[in-house]
Rosetta silent file (secondary structure, phi, psi, omega in degrees, C-alpha in Angstrom):
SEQUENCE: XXXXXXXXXXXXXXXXXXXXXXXXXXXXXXXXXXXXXXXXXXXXXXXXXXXXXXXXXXXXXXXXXXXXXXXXXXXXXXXXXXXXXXXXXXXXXXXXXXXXXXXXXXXXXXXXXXXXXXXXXXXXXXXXXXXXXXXXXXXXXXXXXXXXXXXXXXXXXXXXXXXXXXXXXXXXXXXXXXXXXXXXXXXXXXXXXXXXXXXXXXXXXXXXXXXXXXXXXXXXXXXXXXXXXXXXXXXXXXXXX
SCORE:     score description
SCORE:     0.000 S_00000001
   1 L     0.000  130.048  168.220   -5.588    9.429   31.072 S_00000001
   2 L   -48.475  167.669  145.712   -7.503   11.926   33.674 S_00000001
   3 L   -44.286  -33.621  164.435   -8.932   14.808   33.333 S_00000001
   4 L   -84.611  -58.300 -174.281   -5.988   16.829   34.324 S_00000001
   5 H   -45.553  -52.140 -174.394   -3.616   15.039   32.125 S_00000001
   6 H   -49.601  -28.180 -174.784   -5.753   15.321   29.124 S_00000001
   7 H   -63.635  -66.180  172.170   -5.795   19.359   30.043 S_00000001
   8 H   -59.925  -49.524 -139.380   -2.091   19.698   29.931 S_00000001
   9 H   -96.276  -31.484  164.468   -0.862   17.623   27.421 S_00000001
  10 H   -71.188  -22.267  159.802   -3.623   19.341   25.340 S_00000001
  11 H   -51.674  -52.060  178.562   -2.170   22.600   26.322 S_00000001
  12 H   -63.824  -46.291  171.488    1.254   21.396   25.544 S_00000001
  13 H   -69.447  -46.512  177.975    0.067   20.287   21.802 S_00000001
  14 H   -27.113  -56.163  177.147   -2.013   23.802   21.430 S_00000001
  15 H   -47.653  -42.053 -175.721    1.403   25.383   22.349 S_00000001
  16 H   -67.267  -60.338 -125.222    2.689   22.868   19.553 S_00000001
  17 H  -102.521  -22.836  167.148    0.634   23.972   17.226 S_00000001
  18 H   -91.193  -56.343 -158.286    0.772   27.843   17.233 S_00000001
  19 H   -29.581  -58.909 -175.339    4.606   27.393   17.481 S_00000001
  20 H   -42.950  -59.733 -156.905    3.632   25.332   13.710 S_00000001
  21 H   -86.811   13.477  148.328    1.301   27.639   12.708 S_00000001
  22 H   -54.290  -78.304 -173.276    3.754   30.669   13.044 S_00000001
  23 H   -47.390  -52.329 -172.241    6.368   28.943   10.802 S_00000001
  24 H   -79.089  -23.357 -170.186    3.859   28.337    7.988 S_00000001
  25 H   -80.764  -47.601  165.187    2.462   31.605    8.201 S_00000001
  26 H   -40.550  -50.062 -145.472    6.443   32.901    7.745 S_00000001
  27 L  -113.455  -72.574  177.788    7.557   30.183    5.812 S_00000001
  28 H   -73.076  -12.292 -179.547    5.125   27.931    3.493 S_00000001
  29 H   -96.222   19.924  156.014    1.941   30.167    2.659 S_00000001
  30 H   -90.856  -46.687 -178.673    3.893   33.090    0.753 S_00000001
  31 H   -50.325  -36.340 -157.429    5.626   30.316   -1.010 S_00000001
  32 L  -101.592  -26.005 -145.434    2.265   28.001   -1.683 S_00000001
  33 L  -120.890  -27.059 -179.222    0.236   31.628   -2.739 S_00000001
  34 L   -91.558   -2.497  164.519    3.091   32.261   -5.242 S_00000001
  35 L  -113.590  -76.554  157.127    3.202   29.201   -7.163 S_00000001
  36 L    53.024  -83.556  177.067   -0.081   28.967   -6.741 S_00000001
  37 L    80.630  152.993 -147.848   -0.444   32.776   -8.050 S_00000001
  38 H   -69.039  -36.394 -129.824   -2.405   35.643   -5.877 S_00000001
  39 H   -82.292  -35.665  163.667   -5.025   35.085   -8.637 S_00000001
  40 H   -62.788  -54.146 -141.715   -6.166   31.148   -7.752 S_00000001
  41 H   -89.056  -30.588  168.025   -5.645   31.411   -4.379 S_00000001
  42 H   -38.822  -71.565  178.731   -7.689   34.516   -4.207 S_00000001
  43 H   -50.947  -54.186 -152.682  -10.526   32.192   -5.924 S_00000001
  44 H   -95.795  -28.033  168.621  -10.579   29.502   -3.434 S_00000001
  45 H   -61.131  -40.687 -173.286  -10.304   32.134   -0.705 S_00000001
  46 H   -95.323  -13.332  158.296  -13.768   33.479   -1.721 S_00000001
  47 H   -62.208  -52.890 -161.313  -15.299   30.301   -2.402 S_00000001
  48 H   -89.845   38.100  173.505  -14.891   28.904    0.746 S_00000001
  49 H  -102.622  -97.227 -176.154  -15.687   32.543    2.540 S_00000001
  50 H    12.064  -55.514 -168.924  -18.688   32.041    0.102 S_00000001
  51 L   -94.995  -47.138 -151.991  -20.018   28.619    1.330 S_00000001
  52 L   -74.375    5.076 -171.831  -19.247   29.269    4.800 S_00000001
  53 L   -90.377  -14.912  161.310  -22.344   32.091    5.237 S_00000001
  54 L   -97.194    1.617  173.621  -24.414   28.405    4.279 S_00000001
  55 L  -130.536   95.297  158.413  -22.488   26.078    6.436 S_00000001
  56 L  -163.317  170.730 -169.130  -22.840   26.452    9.858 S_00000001
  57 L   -95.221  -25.689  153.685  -24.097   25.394   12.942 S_00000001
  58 L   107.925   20.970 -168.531  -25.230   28.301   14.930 S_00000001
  59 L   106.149   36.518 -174.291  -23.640   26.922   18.295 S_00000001
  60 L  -109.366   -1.260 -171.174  -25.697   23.820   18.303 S_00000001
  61 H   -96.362  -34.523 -178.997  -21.852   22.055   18.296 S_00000001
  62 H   -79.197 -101.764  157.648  -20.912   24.050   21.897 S_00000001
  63 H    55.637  -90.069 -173.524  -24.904   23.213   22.291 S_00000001
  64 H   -62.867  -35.068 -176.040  -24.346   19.745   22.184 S_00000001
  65 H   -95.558   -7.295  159.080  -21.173   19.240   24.009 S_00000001
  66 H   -46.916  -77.076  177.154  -23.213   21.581   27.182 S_00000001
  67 H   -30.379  -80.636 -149.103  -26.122   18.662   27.011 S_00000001
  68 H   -46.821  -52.612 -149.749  -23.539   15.600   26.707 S_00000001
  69 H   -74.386  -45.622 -149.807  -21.095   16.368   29.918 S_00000001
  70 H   -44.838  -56.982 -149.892  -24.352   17.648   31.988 S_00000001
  71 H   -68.001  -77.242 -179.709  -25.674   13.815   31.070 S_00000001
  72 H   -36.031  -11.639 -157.688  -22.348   12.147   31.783 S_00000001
  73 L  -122.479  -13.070 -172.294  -21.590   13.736   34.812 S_00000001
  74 L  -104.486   18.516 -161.840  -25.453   12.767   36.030 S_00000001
  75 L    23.721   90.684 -177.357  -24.133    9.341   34.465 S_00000001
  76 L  -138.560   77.947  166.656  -26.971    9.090   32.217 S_00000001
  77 H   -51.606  -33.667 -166.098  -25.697    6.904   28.951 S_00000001
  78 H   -62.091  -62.200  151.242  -29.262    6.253   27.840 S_00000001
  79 H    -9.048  -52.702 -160.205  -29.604   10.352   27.220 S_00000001
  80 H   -81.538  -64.734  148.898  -26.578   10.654   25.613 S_00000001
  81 H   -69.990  -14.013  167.597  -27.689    8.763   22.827 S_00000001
  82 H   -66.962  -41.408  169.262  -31.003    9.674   22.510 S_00000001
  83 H   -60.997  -47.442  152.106  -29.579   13.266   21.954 S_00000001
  84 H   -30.022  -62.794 -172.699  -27.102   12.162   19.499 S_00000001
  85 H   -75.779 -117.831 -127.064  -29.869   10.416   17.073 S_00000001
  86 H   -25.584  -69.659  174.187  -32.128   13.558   17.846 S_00000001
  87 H   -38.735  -66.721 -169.403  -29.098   15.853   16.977 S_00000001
  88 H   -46.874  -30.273 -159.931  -27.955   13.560   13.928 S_00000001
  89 H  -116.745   34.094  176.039  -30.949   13.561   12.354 S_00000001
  90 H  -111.576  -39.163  179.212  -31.576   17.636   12.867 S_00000001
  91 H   -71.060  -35.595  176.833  -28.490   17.960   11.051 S_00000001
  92 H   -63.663  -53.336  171.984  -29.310   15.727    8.291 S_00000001
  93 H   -30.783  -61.699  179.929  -32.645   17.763    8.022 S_00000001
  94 H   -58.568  -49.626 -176.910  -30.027   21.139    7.638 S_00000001
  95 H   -35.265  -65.333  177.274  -27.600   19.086    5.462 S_00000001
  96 H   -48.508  -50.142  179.530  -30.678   18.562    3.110 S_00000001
  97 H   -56.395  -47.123  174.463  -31.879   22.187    2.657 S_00000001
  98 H   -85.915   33.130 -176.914  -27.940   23.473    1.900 S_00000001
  99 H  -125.727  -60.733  156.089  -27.630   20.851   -0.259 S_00000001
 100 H   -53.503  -31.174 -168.742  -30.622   22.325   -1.936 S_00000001
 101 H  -117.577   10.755  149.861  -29.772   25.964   -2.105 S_00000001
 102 H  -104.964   -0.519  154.718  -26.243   25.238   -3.124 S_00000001
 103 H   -64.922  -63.081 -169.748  -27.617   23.291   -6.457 S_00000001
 104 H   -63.174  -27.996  176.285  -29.949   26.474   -6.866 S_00000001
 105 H   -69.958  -49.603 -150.098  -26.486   29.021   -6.041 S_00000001
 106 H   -77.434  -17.802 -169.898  -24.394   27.083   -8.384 S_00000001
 107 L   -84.556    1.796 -168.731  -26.702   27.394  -11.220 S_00000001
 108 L  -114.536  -17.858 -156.927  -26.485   31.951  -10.439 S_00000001
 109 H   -33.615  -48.827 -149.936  -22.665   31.728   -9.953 S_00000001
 110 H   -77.411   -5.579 -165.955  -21.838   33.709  -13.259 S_00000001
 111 H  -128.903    5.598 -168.158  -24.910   36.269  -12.029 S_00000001
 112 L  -101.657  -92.566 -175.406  -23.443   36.501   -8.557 S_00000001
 113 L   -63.134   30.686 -178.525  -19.800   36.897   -9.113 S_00000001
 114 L   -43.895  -25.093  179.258  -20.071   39.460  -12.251 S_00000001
 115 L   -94.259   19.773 -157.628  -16.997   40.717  -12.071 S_00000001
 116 L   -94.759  135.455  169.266  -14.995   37.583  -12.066 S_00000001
 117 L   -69.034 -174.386 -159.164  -13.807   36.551  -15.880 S_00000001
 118 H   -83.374  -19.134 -161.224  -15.363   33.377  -17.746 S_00000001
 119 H   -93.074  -60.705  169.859  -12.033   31.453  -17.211 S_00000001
 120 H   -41.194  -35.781 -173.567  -12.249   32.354  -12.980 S_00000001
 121 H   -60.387  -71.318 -172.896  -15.968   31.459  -13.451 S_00000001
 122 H   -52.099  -33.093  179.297  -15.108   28.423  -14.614 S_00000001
 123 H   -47.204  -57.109 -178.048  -12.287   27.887  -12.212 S_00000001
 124 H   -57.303  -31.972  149.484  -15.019   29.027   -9.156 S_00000001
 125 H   -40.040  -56.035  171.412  -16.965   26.413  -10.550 S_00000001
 126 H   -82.922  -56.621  175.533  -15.149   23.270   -9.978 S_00000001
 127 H   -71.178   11.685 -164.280  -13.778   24.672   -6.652 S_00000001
 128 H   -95.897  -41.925 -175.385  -17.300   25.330   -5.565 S_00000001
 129 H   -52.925  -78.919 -160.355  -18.199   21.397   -6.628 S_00000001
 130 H   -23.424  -70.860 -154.586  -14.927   20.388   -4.512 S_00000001
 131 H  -105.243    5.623  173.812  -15.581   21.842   -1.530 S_00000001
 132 H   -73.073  -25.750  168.698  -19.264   22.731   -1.701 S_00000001
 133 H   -52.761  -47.492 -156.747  -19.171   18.741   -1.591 S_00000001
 134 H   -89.889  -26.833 -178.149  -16.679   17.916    1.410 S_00000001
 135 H   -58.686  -70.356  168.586  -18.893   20.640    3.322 S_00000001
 136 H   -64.184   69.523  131.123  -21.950   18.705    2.961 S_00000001
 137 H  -139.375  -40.875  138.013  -20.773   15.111    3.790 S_00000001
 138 H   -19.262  -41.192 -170.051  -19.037   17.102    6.602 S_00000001
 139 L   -69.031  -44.421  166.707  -21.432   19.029    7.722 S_00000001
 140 L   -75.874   15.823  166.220  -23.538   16.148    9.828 S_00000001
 141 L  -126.602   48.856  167.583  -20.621   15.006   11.787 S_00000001
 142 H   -65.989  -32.682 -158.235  -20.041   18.649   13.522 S_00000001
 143 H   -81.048    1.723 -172.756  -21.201   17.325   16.628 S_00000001
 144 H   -44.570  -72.619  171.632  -18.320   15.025   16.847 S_00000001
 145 H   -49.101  -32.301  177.892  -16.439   17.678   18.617 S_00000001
 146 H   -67.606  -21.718  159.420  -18.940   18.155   21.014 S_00000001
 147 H   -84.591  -33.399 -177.391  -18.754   14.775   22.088 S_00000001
 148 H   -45.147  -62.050  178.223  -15.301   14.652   21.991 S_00000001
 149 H   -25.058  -74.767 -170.586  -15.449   17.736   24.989 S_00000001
 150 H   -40.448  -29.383 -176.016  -17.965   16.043   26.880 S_00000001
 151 H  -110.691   11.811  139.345  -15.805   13.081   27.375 S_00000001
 152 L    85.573   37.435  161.344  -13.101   15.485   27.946 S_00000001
 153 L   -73.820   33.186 -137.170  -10.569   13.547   24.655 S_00000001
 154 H   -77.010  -13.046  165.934   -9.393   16.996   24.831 S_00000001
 155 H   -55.884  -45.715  175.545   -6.010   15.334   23.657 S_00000001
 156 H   -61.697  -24.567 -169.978   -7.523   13.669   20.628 S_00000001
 157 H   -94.127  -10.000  141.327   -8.824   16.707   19.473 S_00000001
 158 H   -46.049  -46.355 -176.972   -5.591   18.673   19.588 S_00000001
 159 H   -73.581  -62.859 -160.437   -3.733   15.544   18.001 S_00000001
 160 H   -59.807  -81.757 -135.517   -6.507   15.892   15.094 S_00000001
 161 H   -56.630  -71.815 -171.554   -5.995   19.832   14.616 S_00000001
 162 H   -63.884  -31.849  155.593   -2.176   19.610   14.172 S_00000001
 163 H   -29.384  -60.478  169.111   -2.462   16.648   12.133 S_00000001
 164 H   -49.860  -70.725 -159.997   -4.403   18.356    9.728 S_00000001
 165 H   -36.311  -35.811 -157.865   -2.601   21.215    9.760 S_00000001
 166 H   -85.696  -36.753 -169.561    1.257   19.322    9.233 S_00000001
 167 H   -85.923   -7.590  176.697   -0.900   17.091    6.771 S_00000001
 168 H   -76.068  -68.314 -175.948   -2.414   19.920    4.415 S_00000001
 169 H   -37.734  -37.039 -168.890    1.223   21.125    4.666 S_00000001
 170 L  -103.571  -73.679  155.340    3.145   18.762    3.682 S_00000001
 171 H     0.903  -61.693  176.850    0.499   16.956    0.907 S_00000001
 172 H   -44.624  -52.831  158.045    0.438   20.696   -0.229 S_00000001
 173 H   -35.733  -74.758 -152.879    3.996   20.658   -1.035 S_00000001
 174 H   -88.311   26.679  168.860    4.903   17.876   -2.583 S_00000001
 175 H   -99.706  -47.788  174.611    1.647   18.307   -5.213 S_00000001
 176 H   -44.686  -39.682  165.329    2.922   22.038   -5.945 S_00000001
 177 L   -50.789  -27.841 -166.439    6.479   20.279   -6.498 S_00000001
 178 L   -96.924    8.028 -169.615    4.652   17.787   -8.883 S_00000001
 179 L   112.699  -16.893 -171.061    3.129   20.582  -10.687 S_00000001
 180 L  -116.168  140.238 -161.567   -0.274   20.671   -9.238 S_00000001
 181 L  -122.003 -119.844 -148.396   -2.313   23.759   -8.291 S_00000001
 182 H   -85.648   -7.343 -141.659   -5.361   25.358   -7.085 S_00000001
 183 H   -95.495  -44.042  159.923   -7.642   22.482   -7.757 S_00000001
 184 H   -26.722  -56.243 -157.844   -4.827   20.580   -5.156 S_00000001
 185 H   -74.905  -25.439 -171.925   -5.370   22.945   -2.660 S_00000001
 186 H   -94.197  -36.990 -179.791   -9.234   22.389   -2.266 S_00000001
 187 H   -31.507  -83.824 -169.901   -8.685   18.259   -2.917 S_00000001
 188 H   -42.730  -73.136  155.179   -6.036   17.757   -0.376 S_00000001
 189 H    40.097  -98.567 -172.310   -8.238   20.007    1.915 S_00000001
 190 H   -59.977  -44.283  162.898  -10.911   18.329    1.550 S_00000001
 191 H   -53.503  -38.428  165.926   -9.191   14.967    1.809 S_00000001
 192 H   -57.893  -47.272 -149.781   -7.480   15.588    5.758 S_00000001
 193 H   -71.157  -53.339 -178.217  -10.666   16.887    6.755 S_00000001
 194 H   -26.112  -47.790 -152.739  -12.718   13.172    5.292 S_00000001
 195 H   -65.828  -55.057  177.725   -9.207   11.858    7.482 S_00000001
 196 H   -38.794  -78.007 -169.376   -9.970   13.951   10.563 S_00000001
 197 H   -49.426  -65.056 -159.792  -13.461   12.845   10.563 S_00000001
 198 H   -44.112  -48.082 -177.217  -12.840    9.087    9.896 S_00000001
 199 H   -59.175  -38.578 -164.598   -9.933    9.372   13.304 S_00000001
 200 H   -87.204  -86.707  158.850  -12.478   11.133   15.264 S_00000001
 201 H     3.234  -68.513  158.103  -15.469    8.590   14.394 S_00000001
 202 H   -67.506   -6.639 -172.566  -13.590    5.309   15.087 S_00000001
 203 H   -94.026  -60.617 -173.490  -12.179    6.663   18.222 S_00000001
 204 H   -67.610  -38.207  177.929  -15.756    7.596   19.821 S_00000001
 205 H   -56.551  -26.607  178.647  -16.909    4.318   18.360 S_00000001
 206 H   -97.718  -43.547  166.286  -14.466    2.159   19.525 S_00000001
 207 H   -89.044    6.436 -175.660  -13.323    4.004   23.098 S_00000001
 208 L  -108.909 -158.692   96.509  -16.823    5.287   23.945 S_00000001
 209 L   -45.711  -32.771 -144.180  -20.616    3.672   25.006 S_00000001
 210 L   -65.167  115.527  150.634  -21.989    6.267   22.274 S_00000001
 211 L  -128.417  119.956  177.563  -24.727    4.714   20.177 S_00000001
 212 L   -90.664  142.146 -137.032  -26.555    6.906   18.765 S_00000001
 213 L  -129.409  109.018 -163.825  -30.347    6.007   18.901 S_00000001
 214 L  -111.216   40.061  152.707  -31.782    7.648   15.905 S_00000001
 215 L   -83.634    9.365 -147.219  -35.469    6.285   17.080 S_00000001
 216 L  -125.772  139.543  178.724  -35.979    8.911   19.617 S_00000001
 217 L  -148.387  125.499 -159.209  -37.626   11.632   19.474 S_00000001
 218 L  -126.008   87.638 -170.747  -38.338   14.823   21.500 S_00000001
 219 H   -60.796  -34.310  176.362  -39.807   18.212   19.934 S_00000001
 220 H   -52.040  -73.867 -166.837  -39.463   19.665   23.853 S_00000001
 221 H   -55.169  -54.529 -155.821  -35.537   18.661   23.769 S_00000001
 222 H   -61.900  -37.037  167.128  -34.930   19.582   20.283 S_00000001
 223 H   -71.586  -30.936  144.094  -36.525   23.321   20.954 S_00000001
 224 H   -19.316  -71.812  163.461  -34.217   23.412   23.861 S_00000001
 225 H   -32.025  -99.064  148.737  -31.412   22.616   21.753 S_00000001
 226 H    -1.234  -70.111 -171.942  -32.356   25.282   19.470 S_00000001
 227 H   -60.631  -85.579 -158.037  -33.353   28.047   21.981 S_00000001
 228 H   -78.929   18.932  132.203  -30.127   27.935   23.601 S_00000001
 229 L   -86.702   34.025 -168.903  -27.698   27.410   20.469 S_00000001
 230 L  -123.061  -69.017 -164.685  -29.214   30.929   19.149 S_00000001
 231 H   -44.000  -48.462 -166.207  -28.723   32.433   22.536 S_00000001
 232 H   -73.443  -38.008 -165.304  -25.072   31.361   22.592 S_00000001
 233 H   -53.560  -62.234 -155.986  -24.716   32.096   18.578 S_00000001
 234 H   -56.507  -33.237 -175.304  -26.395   35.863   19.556 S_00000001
 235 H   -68.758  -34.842 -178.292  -23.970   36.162   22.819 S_00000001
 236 H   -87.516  -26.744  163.272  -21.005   35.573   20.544 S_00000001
 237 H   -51.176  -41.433  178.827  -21.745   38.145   17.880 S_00000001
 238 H   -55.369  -34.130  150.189  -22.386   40.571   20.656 S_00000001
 239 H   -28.614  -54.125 -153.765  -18.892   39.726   21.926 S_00000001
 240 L   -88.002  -14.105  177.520  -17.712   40.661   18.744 S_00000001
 241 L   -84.000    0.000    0.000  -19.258   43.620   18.054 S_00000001
């Protein structure tokens, strides 16, 4: 499939996907927050608010998919992995440190969160394990999407989004039908996205060149990198403010 076809028919799933995400906002989350109860869902709403001010990329995922199509378009494969391992193992580097300071957070929760009671403590506990987990083993394959761009799958990545979304949804369901609650809600979660990743992974591996060549090394690219995923991070706050 071209370039144009991939644009529309990802337009036509986007289109899919707010229609979807409409419905659910209408139909299944006031249903899912009341058996649920305001009081769980509340909790998992502030963990993963919580985690997300230590898991993120700072642009380096737009960053990265800038770099790839420049390279692809100057047909330069050799690049394209050498940025990849360079990237990959800059992430792994971040991966380590919030992996560190969310051992050292988890051990303050209860000195954090004072006003939460001991039975929410505990609760914020386990959903902090859950998805403080799925983040980090997550966290180094952000750049996925960015390859995905470059090589213009813009269908696959569209296909992925409402998957999750239909597959949270429905998963979501039938474990609240069986009985199962908030600790569900962060599993399944957590479980699509491992799915997501696995679809998007095997796809570039199998339908791409991309090897990523994690001998290579470039302090010049990698400050690049850097420089300009701040600038874009700084441009989009400014946006927002």
């Amino acid at each position: 499939m071209n370039s144009s076809s991939q644009i529309k028919l990802g337009a036509i799933i986007s289109y899919g996907a707010i229609v979807f995400n409409i419905i659910v906002g209408f139909l299944y989350t006031p249903w899912m927050i009341k058996q649920i109860g305001k009081s769980d869902y509340g909790l998992y709403i502030l963990v993963t608010a919580f985690l997300s001010y230590f898991v993120m990329d700072f642009g380096l995922g737009q960053t990265i998919a800038r770099f790839l199509s420049k390279y692809k378009a100057n047909n330069e494969p050799e690049k394209i992995n050498q940025m990849l391992g360079l990237t990959s193992k800059f992430y792994l580097l971040i991966n380590g440190l919030i992996l560190i300071t969310l051992i050292v957070v988890y051990f303050f929760i209860e000195h954090i969160f004072v006003e939460l009671s001991p039975v929410e403590i505990e609760k914020f506990k386990i959903v902090y394990l859950i998805a403080g987990g799925f983040s980090l083993i997550s966290f180094p394959f952000m750049p996925l999407d960015g390859v995905l761009i470059a090589y213009e799958r813009f269908v696959l990545l569209k296909l992925c989004d409402i998957i999750s979304k239909v597959g949270i949804v429905i998963l979501m369901i039938i474990a609240l039908l069986l009985g199962y609650k908030l600790y569900a809600l962060v599993a399944i979660n957590a479980a699509i996205g491992m799915l997501i990743i696995g679809i998007k992974f095997f796809y570039l591996s199998k339908k791409t060149s991309v090897k990523i060549d994690f001998r290579y090394k470039s302090k010049k690219l990698l400050g690049e990198l850097v420089k300009f995923s701040f600038g874009y991070r700084l441009s989009e706050l400014h946006k927002g403010f």
